[in-house]
Amino acid sequence: MANVAKYDRADVITRAMMLFWEKGFNGTSTRDLQHAVDMRPGSIYSAFGSKEGLFKEALRCYSSAMSALLQEKIQQQGTPLSGLQEFIHCVVIDNRKSAPSEMCMLVKTVAEITDSNPALLRESQALLKKAELGFARLLEQAQAQGELPASADPKALAKYMQVQMIGLRTYLRTSNDEPAVEKLIEDTFQMLKAA
Amino acid sequence: MANVAKYDRADVITRAMMLFWEKGFNGTSTRDLQHAVDMRPGSIYSAFGSKEGLFKEALRCYSSAMSALLQEKIQQQGTPLSGLQEFIHCVVIDNRKSAPSEMCMLVKTVAEITDSNPALLRESQALLKKAELGFARLLEQAQAQGELPASADPKALAKYMQVQMIGLRTYLRTSNDEPAVEKLIEDTFQMLKAA
DNA sequence: TTTTAACTTGAACAACTGCTCAAAATCAAC
DNA sequence: GTTGATTTTGAGCAGTTGTTCAAGTTAAAA
């Protein structure tokens, strides 16, 4: 054998994710990345193949960080639905200014990337689909526990939740109207429980 | 006096708008633009000052085209609320594949541009705010005509409509699930009329 | 201690970026 | 037809882009 890598791969991906999340794929130059992860071009390219390869890893990193946050909130709150509500409030309101961008990184990517880069587009779409499936499973559990009425359709409600999350986060970015968005989050869950 | 401009300014802005709408601000190079509008760099820069200047005009062009489409649909349908519903269906579903992007150009811009370019960010935010005010005025009319219950709050519903439009258009881009989105549009208006 | 495979480095490349400007072309006014 | 303000042209600039690769460094194995 021989020399061993000096960098922490997960840490490098996290740092790259933060930059990409803030500036987008086109807005982030490889020089920016080199500085952010403190690696020279040769090392980055031997580890990730291309800017696109690193971006793909960053998308997955973002996705699993969000997923972990959701699980954390469910545990804290004790029930699936209140955990989901706390998660959404946390992502949309609490982390608004501390996160690299107030918008969802997957949505930003789907908005920025054209069909001329199918690899990145499909990766983002697949991760968003995965998130929707996670919501659906969660809503099923809520239903089983009586947190949602038996008449509710978890799959349809999961789609609805995705639309609301995407819409609310983006609307907040455009309007800066935090109280209104906070109220709309509450309305959404009111609606959910009455479905 | 002397020579007179050979290009049609409105036409040039429209062509630039189509390109910017498709590829975004960072994704569109000035060479792309030169080709799309069939003008040489000198002419473009003397007419618009900078890439940013042309983009700003493109944003306004997009905004007023959307506004005109809404008015058209209201006239066709006869009432404000049914006109609004037809407008949303048209923008989200019917024009999905024929438009340069299935997403809203203002939303794409707000997602792409960071706070390091305040001019473009504020322009998009202002145009989205203007659209919301237009929705609010429309909903007031609908209320006056009895299309909406007297208990409805037009300003709050206008915010809600913005969130739904943004969410639905973006969700369709990520999921490709046209039937689901079509149903969600109907649900939204059902909800509106019951507000 | 030597070997050797893996990793790191950073100069360099060709292509592309937004933009400028001197020269040429244009056309209303005289 | 000449004038002269205005517009068009496109070569080109200085900086940035994503990426490569030969040379140097490292440390486990022999």
PDB file of C-alpha atoms in Angstrom, chain A residues 22-189:
ATOM      1  CA  GLU A  22     -25.653  29.192  -1.233  1.00  0.00           C
ATOM      2  CA  LYS A  23     -24.448  29.992  -4.730  1.00  0.00           C
ATOM      3  CA  GLY A  24     -25.917  27.258  -6.916  1.00  0.00           C
ATOM      4  CA  PHE A  25     -24.082  25.065  -9.413  1.00  0.00           C
ATOM      5  CA  ASN A  26     -23.269  27.731 -12.006  1.00  0.00           C
ATOM      6  CA  GLY A  27     -22.595  30.382  -9.386  1.00  0.00           C
ATOM      7  CA  THR A  28     -19.899  28.321  -7.668  1.00  0.00           C
ATOM      8  CA  SER A  29     -16.494  28.235  -9.322  1.00  0.00           C
ATOM      9  CA  THR A  30     -13.997  25.449  -8.778  1.00  0.00           C
ATOM     10  CA  ARG A  31     -11.628  28.051  -7.257  1.00  0.00           C
ATOM     11  CA  ASP A  32     -14.318  28.892  -4.682  1.00  0.00           C
ATOM     12  CA  LEU A  33     -14.577  25.191  -3.926  1.00  0.00           C
ATOM     13  CA  GLN A  34     -10.826  24.698  -3.654  1.00  0.00           C
ATOM     14  CA  HIS A  35     -10.711  27.435  -1.054  1.00  0.00           C
ATOM     15  CA  ALA A  36     -13.781  26.199   0.858  1.00  0.00           C
ATOM     16  CA  VAL A  37     -12.553  22.618   1.192  1.00  0.00           C
ATOM     17  CA  ASP A  38      -8.825  23.508   1.312  1.00  0.00           C
ATOM     18  CA  MET A  39      -7.794  21.070  -1.383  1.00  0.00           C
ATOM     19  CA  ARG A  40      -5.869  21.524  -4.616  1.00  0.00           C
ATOM     20  CA  PRO A  41      -7.572  20.830  -7.960  1.00  0.00           C
ATOM     21  CA  GLY A  42      -5.758  17.540  -8.501  1.00  0.00           C
ATOM     22  CA  SER A  43      -6.992  16.101  -5.208  1.00  0.00           C
ATOM     23  CA  ILE A  44     -10.565  17.241  -5.765  1.00  0.00           C
ATOM     24  CA  TYR A  45     -10.650  15.792  -9.265  1.00  0.00           C
ATOM     25  CA  SER A  46      -9.121  12.494  -8.198  1.00  0.00           C
ATOM     26  CA  ALA A  47     -11.661  12.239  -5.358  1.00  0.00           C
ATOM     27  CA  PHE A  48     -14.816  13.381  -7.153  1.00  0.00           C
ATOM     28  CA  GLY A  49     -14.081  13.242 -10.880  1.00  0.00           C
ATOM     29  CA  SER A  50     -15.610  16.595 -11.739  1.00  0.00           C
ATOM     30  CA  LYS A  51     -17.447  19.606 -10.384  1.00  0.00           C
ATOM     31  CA  GLU A  52     -20.644  17.774 -11.262  1.00  0.00           C
ATOM     32  CA  GLY A  53     -19.545  14.700  -9.296  1.00  0.00           C
ATOM     33  CA  LEU A  54     -18.906  16.771  -6.197  1.00  0.00           C
ATOM     34  CA  PHE A  55     -22.224  18.539  -6.640  1.00  0.00           C
ATOM     35  CA  LYS A  56     -24.037  15.214  -6.807  1.00  0.00           C
ATOM     36  CA  GLU A  57     -22.461  14.182  -3.496  1.00  0.00           C
ATOM     37  CA  ALA A  58     -23.423  17.570  -2.059  1.00  0.00           C
ATOM     38  CA  LEU A  59     -27.059  17.000  -3.043  1.00  0.00           C
ATOM     39  CA  ARG A  60     -27.085  13.636  -1.272  1.00  0.00           C
ATOM     40  CA  CYS A  61     -25.431  15.190   1.771  1.00  0.00           C
ATOM     41  CA  TYR A  62     -28.095  17.914   1.910  1.00  0.00           C
ATOM     42  CA  SER A  63     -30.832  15.368   1.547  1.00  0.00           C
ATOM     43  CA  SER A  64     -29.663  13.127   4.362  1.00  0.00           C
ATOM     44  CA  ALA A  65     -29.020  16.087   6.655  1.00  0.00           C
ATOM     45  CA  MET A  66     -32.648  17.144   6.169  1.00  0.00           C
ATOM     46  CA  SER A  67     -33.831  13.615   6.733  1.00  0.00           C
ATOM     47  CA  ALA A  68     -31.831  13.408   9.975  1.00  0.00           C
ATOM     48  CA  LEU A  69     -33.290  16.707  11.172  1.00  0.00           C
ATOM     49  CA  LEU A  70     -36.809  15.417  10.565  1.00  0.00           C
ATOM     50  CA  GLN A  71     -36.125  12.251  12.586  1.00  0.00           C
ATOM     51  CA  GLU A  72     -34.671  14.362  15.382  1.00  0.00           C
ATOM     52  CA  LYS A  73     -37.771  16.556  15.532  1.00  0.00           C
ATOM     53  CA  ILE A  74     -40.082  13.525  15.557  1.00  0.00           C
ATOM     54  CA  GLN A  75     -38.212  12.121  18.531  1.00  0.00           C
ATOM     55  CA  GLN A  76     -38.275  15.459  20.339  1.00  0.00           C
ATOM     56  CA  GLN A  77     -41.986  15.993  19.771  1.00  0.00           C
ATOM     57  CA  GLY A  78     -43.030  12.415  20.390  1.00  0.00           C
ATOM     58  CA  THR A  79     -45.559  12.069  17.562  1.00  0.00           C
ATOM     59  CA  PRO A  80     -45.124  11.955  13.753  1.00  0.00           C
ATOM     60  CA  LEU A  81     -47.383  14.873  12.868  1.00  0.00           C
ATOM     61  CA  SER A  82     -46.196  17.298  15.542  1.00  0.00           C
ATOM     62  CA  GLY A  83     -42.623  16.268  14.663  1.00  0.00           C
ATOM     63  CA  LEU A  84     -43.309  17.116  11.021  1.00  0.00           C
ATOM     64  CA  GLN A  85     -44.802  20.468  11.955  1.00  0.00           C
ATOM     65  CA  GLU A  86     -41.821  21.315  14.153  1.00  0.00           C
ATOM     66  CA  PHE A  87     -39.468  20.245  11.356  1.00  0.00           C
ATOM     67  CA  ILE A  88     -41.161  22.532   8.852  1.00  0.00           C
ATOM     68  CA  HIS A  89     -41.192  25.436  11.283  1.00  0.00           C
ATOM     69  CA  CYS A  90     -37.515  24.858  12.003  1.00  0.00           C
ATOM     70  CA  VAL A  91     -36.471  24.672   8.350  1.00  0.00           C
ATOM     71  CA  VAL A  92     -38.674  27.489   7.068  1.00  0.00           C
ATOM     72  CA  ILE A  93     -38.504  29.946   9.979  1.00  0.00           C
ATOM     73  CA  ASP A  94     -35.826  29.166  12.579  1.00  0.00           C
ATOM     74  CA  ASN A  95     -32.951  28.264  10.257  1.00  0.00           C
ATOM     75  CA  ARG A  96     -33.875  30.907   7.715  1.00  0.00           C
ATOM     76  CA  LYS A  97     -30.955  33.223   8.281  1.00  0.00           C
ATOM     77  CA  SER A  98     -28.365  30.769   9.587  1.00  0.00           C
ATOM     78  CA  ALA A  99     -28.613  28.395   6.597  1.00  0.00           C
ATOM     79  CA  PRO A 100     -26.573  29.080   3.435  1.00  0.00           C
ATOM     80  CA  SER A 101     -29.846  29.839   1.636  1.00  0.00           C
ATOM     81  CA  GLU A 102     -33.402  30.115   2.889  1.00  0.00           C
ATOM     82  CA  MET A 103     -34.542  28.012  -0.053  1.00  0.00           C
ATOM     83  CA  CYS A 104     -34.394  24.246  -0.452  1.00  0.00           C
ATOM     84  CA  MET A 105     -31.167  23.212  -2.179  1.00  0.00           C
ATOM     85  CA  LEU A 106     -32.993  20.584  -4.257  1.00  0.00           C
ATOM     86  CA  VAL A 107     -35.551  23.130  -5.433  1.00  0.00           C
ATOM     87  CA  LYS A 108     -32.819  25.631  -6.255  1.00  0.00           C
ATOM     88  CA  THR A 109     -31.101  22.962  -8.314  1.00  0.00           C
ATOM     89  CA  VAL A 110     -34.255  21.894 -10.142  1.00  0.00           C
ATOM     90  CA  ALA A 111     -34.881  25.572 -10.896  1.00  0.00           C
ATOM     91  CA  GLU A 112     -31.358  26.297 -12.102  1.00  0.00           C
ATOM     92  CA  ILE A 113     -30.381  23.182 -14.015  1.00  0.00           C
ATOM     93  CA  THR A 114     -31.851  22.774 -17.507  1.00  0.00           C
ATOM     94  CA  ASP A 115     -32.615  19.503 -19.229  1.00  0.00           C
ATOM     95  CA  SER A 116     -29.191  19.763 -20.861  1.00  0.00           C
ATOM     96  CA  ASN A 117     -27.746  18.339 -17.643  1.00  0.00           C
ATOM     97  CA  PRO A 118     -30.011  15.330 -17.090  1.00  0.00           C
ATOM     98  CA  ALA A 119     -27.773  13.709 -14.468  1.00  0.00           C
ATOM     99  CA  LEU A 120     -28.061  16.509 -11.906  1.00  0.00           C
ATOM    100  CA  LEU A 121     -31.703  17.146 -12.734  1.00  0.00           C
ATOM    101  CA  ARG A 122     -32.689  13.513 -12.182  1.00  0.00           C
ATOM    102  CA  GLU A 123     -30.655  13.272  -8.996  1.00  0.00           C
ATOM    103  CA  SER A 124     -32.513  16.249  -7.486  1.00  0.00           C
ATOM    104  CA  GLN A 125     -35.857  14.944  -8.685  1.00  0.00           C
ATOM    105  CA  ALA A 126     -35.140  11.510  -7.216  1.00  0.00           C
ATOM    106  CA  LEU A 127     -34.152  12.982  -3.850  1.00  0.00           C
ATOM    107  CA  LEU A 128     -37.304  15.102  -3.753  1.00  0.00           C
ATOM    108  CA  LYS A 129     -39.381  12.041  -4.600  1.00  0.00           C
ATOM    109  CA  LYS A 130     -37.646  10.208  -1.750  1.00  0.00           C
ATOM    110  CA  ALA A 131     -38.554  13.027   0.620  1.00  0.00           C
ATOM    111  CA  GLU A 132     -42.176  12.807  -0.507  1.00  0.00           C
ATOM    112  CA  LEU A 133     -42.210   9.069   0.152  1.00  0.00           C
ATOM    113  CA  GLY A 134     -40.807   9.764   3.612  1.00  0.00           C
ATOM    114  CA  PHE A 135     -43.636  12.223   4.260  1.00  0.00           C
ATOM    115  CA  ALA A 136     -46.183   9.658   3.075  1.00  0.00           C
ATOM    116  CA  ARG A 137     -44.813   6.999   5.428  1.00  0.00           C
ATOM    117  CA  LEU A 138     -44.864   9.488   8.268  1.00  0.00           C
ATOM    118  CA  LEU A 139     -48.470  10.452   7.571  1.00  0.00           C
ATOM    119  CA  GLU A 140     -49.429   6.774   7.499  1.00  0.00           C
ATOM    120  CA  GLN A 141     -47.963   6.406  10.955  1.00  0.00           C
ATOM    121  CA  ALA A 142     -49.828   9.503  12.112  1.00  0.00           C
ATOM    122  CA  GLN A 143     -53.014   7.993  10.781  1.00  0.00           C
ATOM    123  CA  ALA A 144     -52.352   4.667  12.538  1.00  0.00           C
ATOM    124  CA  GLN A 145     -51.851   6.565  15.805  1.00  0.00           C
ATOM    125  CA  GLY A 146     -55.057   8.551  15.350  1.00  0.00           C
ATOM    126  CA  GLU A 147     -53.199  11.850  14.776  1.00  0.00           C
ATOM    127  CA  LEU A 148     -54.881  11.982  11.357  1.00  0.00           C
ATOM    128  CA  PRO A 149     -58.470  10.954  10.568  1.00  0.00           C
ATOM    129  CA  ALA A 150     -59.009   7.522   9.008  1.00  0.00           C
ATOM    130  CA  SER A 151     -60.473   9.216   5.940  1.00  0.00           C
ATOM    131  CA  ALA A 152     -57.139  10.939   5.104  1.00  0.00           C
ATOM    132  CA  ASP A 153     -55.125   9.858   2.059  1.00  0.00           C
ATOM    133  CA  PRO A 154     -51.462   9.877   3.197  1.00  0.00           C
ATOM    134  CA  LYS A 155     -49.991   9.752  -0.319  1.00  0.00           C
ATOM    135  CA  ALA A 156     -52.103  12.646  -1.547  1.00  0.00           C
ATOM    136  CA  LEU A 157     -51.355  14.608   1.623  1.00  0.00           C
ATOM    137  CA  ALA A 158     -47.625  13.985   1.167  1.00  0.00           C
ATOM    138  CA  LYS A 159     -47.827  15.628  -2.254  1.00  0.00           C
ATOM    139  CA  TYR A 160     -49.757  18.466  -0.675  1.00  0.00           C
ATOM    140  CA  MET A 161     -47.081  18.863   2.000  1.00  0.00           C
ATOM    141  CA  GLN A 162     -44.351  19.046  -0.639  1.00  0.00           C
ATOM    142  CA  VAL A 163     -46.227  21.762  -2.526  1.00  0.00           C
ATOM    143  CA  GLN A 164     -46.706  23.708   0.699  1.00  0.00           C
ATOM    144  CA  MET A 165     -43.090  23.403   1.840  1.00  0.00           C
ATOM    145  CA  ILE A 166     -41.724  24.436  -1.529  1.00  0.00           C
ATOM    146  CA  GLY A 167     -44.248  27.244  -1.867  1.00  0.00           C
ATOM    147  CA  LEU A 168     -43.814  28.593   1.655  1.00  0.00           C
ATOM    148  CA  ARG A 169     -40.028  28.611   1.641  1.00  0.00           C
ATOM    149  CA  THR A 170     -39.908  30.302  -1.714  1.00  0.00           C
ATOM    150  CA  TYR A 171     -42.654  32.755  -0.820  1.00  0.00           C
ATOM    151  CA  LEU A 172     -40.766  33.743   2.312  1.00  0.00           C
ATOM    152  CA  ARG A 173     -37.678  34.427   0.243  1.00  0.00           C
ATOM    153  CA  THR A 174     -39.665  36.690  -2.077  1.00  0.00           C
ATOM    154  CA  SER A 175     -41.819  38.481   0.480  1.00  0.00           C
ATOM    155  CA  ASN A 176     -39.846  38.492   3.746  1.00  0.00           C
ATOM    156  CA  ASP A 177     -43.257  38.207   5.396  1.00  0.00           C
ATOM    157  CA  GLU A 178     -42.435  35.894   8.306  1.00  0.00           C
ATOM    158  CA  PRO A 179     -45.685  36.315  10.281  1.00  0.00           C
ATOM    159  CA  ALA A 180     -47.793  35.498   7.218  1.00  0.00           C
ATOM    160  CA  VAL A 181     -45.760  32.366   6.480  1.00  0.00           C
ATOM    161  CA  GLU A 182     -45.917  31.294  10.115  1.00  0.00           C
ATOM    162  CA  LYS A 183     -49.680  31.569   9.964  1.00  0.00           C
ATOM    163  CA  LEU A 184     -49.824  29.661   6.685  1.00  0.00           C
ATOM    164  CA  ILE A 185     -47.854  26.810   8.245  1.00  0.00           C
ATOM    165  CA  GLU A 186     -50.422  26.588  11.029  1.00  0.00           C
ATOM    166  CA  ASP A 187     -53.278  26.741   8.513  1.00  0.00           C
ATOM    167  CA  THR A 188     -51.688  23.921   6.546  1.00  0.00           C
ATOM    168  CA  PHE A 189     -51.643  21.612   9.540  1.00  0.00           C
TER     169      PHE A 189
END
